[in-house]
């Protein structure tokens, strides 16, 4: 992917409205990556620098170029409010009218809601994993008890009766 990414950076090097770059998240760029939720590599983000979104498209040059040409342009944002639909513009104006303290509280509360949703999800997945492990162990124990209760011998006796009835000799 790196050669295609470098080619894309070259293609947009002189763009007045789009910036394509890369950050080494294992070195000096680690704080930036941590602040933007980068957990795996390579991760591609796009959008307003203060509210980046995850890119989920193809990783080849043609896919990256098509996405960049269609999406990396001035967008509705506090710095480009004239590009906004009326409802988004009203939302931006509402936030701009809030005090710094109120904005901080709103952001903190919403981030907490996101953390809570993630915790709820992880807890539920862990419960499912625990339930699966217990069910699997219970099944294995039940199968072992069935075998110990004579299933193998019963099958052997049935097979020998069938062989005797057919008049064949057992090997």
C-alpha positions as semicolon CSV with decimal commas, in nm:
position;residue;x (nm);y (nm);z (nm)
1;X;0,000;0,000;0,000
2;X;0,287;0,239;0,074
3;X;0,385;0,293;-0,294
4;X;0,021;0,370;-0,385
5;X;-0,008;0,608;-0,088
6;X;0,312;0,788;-0,184
7;X;0,182;0,821;-0,542
8;X;-0,144;0,970;-0,406
9;X;0,050;1,218;-0,189
10;X;0,241;1,326;-0,500
11;X;-0,082;1,364;-0,699
12;X;-0,228;1,601;-0,435
13;X;0,095;1,779;-0,337
14;X;-0,016;2,109;-0,493
15;X;-0,383;2,090;-0,393
16;X;-0,506;2,413;-0,230
17;X;-0,782;2,234;-0,035
18;X;-0,669;1,874;0,029
19;X;-0,375;1,744;0,225
20;X;-0,261;1,384;0,202
21;X;0,014;1,281;0,438
22;X;0,138;1,004;0,658
23;X;0,239;0,981;1,021
24;X;0,471;0,729;1,185
25;X;0,261;0,622;1,483
26;X;0,551;0,429;1,635
27;X;0,776;0,735;1,674
28;X;0,723;1,111;1,698
29;X;0,367;1,081;1,563
30;X;0,243;0,855;1,844
31;X;0,067;1,135;2,040
32;X;-0,117;1,247;1,725
33;X;-0,219;0,889;1,649
34;X;-0,336;0,831;2,007
35;X;-0,540;1,152;1,999
36;X;-0,714;1,038;1,678
37;X;-0,795;0,682;1,786
38;X;-0,543;0,502;1,565
39;X;-0,517;0,144;1,695
40;X;-0,382;-0,050;1,399
41;X;-0,161;0,014;1,102
42;X;-0,207;0,127;0,838
43;X;-0,505;0,341;0,935
44;X;-0,646;0,598;0,695
45;X;-0,840;0,898;0,827
46;X;-1,006;1,183;0,638
47;X;-1,216;1,491;0,692
48;X;-1,195;1,794;0,914
49;X;-0,866;1,775;1,106
50;X;-1,050;1,831;1,433
51;X;-1,300;1,549;1,366
52;X;-1,133;1,286;1,147
53;X;-1,331;0,988;1,021
54;X;-1,216;0,635;0,936
55;X;-1,168;0,548;0,569
56;X;-1,309;0,206;0,486
57;X;-1,251;0,183;0,111
58;X;-1,003;0,001;-0,109
59;X;-0,629;0,032;-0,048
60;X;-0,509;0,033;-0,408
61;X;-0,414;0,354;-0,591
62;X;-0,725;0,370;-0,812
63;X;-0,960;0,331;-0,513
64;X;-0,769;0,586;-0,307
65;X;-0,757;0,835;-0,596
66;X;-1,129;0,799;-0,670
67;X;-1,215;0,854;-0,303
68;X;-0,980;1,152;-0,276
69;X;-1,117;1,318;-0,589
70;X;-1,478;1,273;-0,472
71;X;-1,435;1,352;-0,102
72;X;-1,128;1,564;-0,032
73;X;-1,269;1,904;-0,103
74;X;-1,389;2,188;0,114
75;X;-1,670;2,058;0,331
76;X;-1,927;2,192;0,567
77;X;-1,744;2,287;0,886
78;X;-1,716;2,580;1,127
79;X;-1,455;2,731;0,895
80;X;-1,669;2,670;0,581
81;X;-2,019;2,731;0,717
82;X;-2,132;2,869;0,380
83;X;-2,105;2,512;0,241
84;X;-2,347;2,370;0,500
85;X;-2,704;2,256;0,462
86;X;-2,944;2,460;0,680
87;X;-2,977;2,194;0,953
88;X;-2,597;2,145;0,983
89;X;-2,545;2,523;0,977
90;X;-2,796;2,563;1,262
91;X;-2,616;2,294;1,463
92;X;-2,279;2,467;1,413
93;X;-2,428;2,803;1,513
94;X;-2,580;2,643;1,825
95;X;-2,239;2,506;1,926
96;X;-2,066;2,835;1,846
97;X;-2,309;3,016;2,077
98;X;-2,217;2,787;2,367
99;X;-1,960;2,889;2,625
100;X;-1,622;2,715;2,631
101;X;-1,723;2,541;2,956
102;X;-2,053;2,420;2,811
103;X;-1,878;2,291;2,498
104;X;-1,620;2,110;2,712
105;X;-1,898;1,951;2,918
106;X;-2,091;1,847;2,605
107;X;-1,781;1,692;2,450
108;X;-1,686;1,516;2,774
109;X;-2,039;1,381;2,816
110;X;-2,058;1,255;2,457
111;X;-1,713;1,094;2,479
112;X;-1,826;0,926;2,803
113;X;-2,136;0,795;2,623
114;X;-1,909;0,651;2,354
115;X;-1,683;0,489;2,616
116;X;-1,988;0,347;2,793
117;X;-2,121;0,201;2,467
118;X;-1,780;0,042;2,402
119;X;-1,766;-0,097;2,757
120;X;-2,119;-0,237;2,729
121;X;-2,026;-0,403;2,400
122;X;-1,702;-0,551;2,536
123;X;-1,876;-0,677;2,851
124;X;-2,149;-0,842;2,645
125;X;-1,894;-1,002;2,413
126;X;-1,703;-1,132;2,717
127;X;-2,026;-1,273;2,863
128;X;-2,098;-1,446;2,531
129;X;-1,745;-1,587;2,528
130;X;-1,782;-1,708;2,887
131;X;-2,123;-1,863;2,807
132;X;-1,977;-2,032;2,499
133;X;-1,684;-2,172;2,700
134;X;-1,919;-2,309;2,968
135;X;-2,156;-2,458;2,710
136;X;-1,864;-2,618;2,528
137;X;-1,725;-2,765;2,852
138;X;-2,073;-2,888;2,954
139;X;-2,119;-3,053;2,614
140;X;-1,778;-3,222;2,631
141;X;-1,854;-3,350;2,982
142;X;-2,198;-3,479;2,874
143;X;-2,050;-3,660;2,573
144;X;-1,780;-3,815;2,790
145;X;-2,042;-3,932;3,045
146;X;-2,252;-4,085;2,766
147;X;-1,949;-4,275;2,638
148;X;-1,860;-4,388;2,993
149;X;-2,219;-4,508;3,041
150;X;-2,158;-4,785;2,785
151;X;-2,234;-4,635;2,444
152;X;-1,917;-4,783;2,293
153;X;-1,986;-5,129;2,438
154;X;-2,350;-5,114;2,327
155;X;-2,238;-5,037;1,971
156;X;-1,983;-5,319;1,981
157;X;-2,243;-5,568;2,104
158;X;-2,489;-5,459;1,838
159;X;-2,222;-5,495;1,570
160;X;-2,128;-5,843;1,694
161;X;-2,495;-5,952;1,698
162;X;-2,532;-5,827;1,344
163;X;-2,218;-6,013;1,236
164;X;-2,331;-6,331;1,412
165;X;-2,672;-6,312;1,245
166;X;-2,505;-6,274;0,909
167;X;-2,284;-6,574;0,984
168;X;-1,955;-6,395;0,943
169;X;-1,648;-6,429;1,155
170;X;-1,516;-6,136;1,350
171;X;-1,164;-6,026;1,255
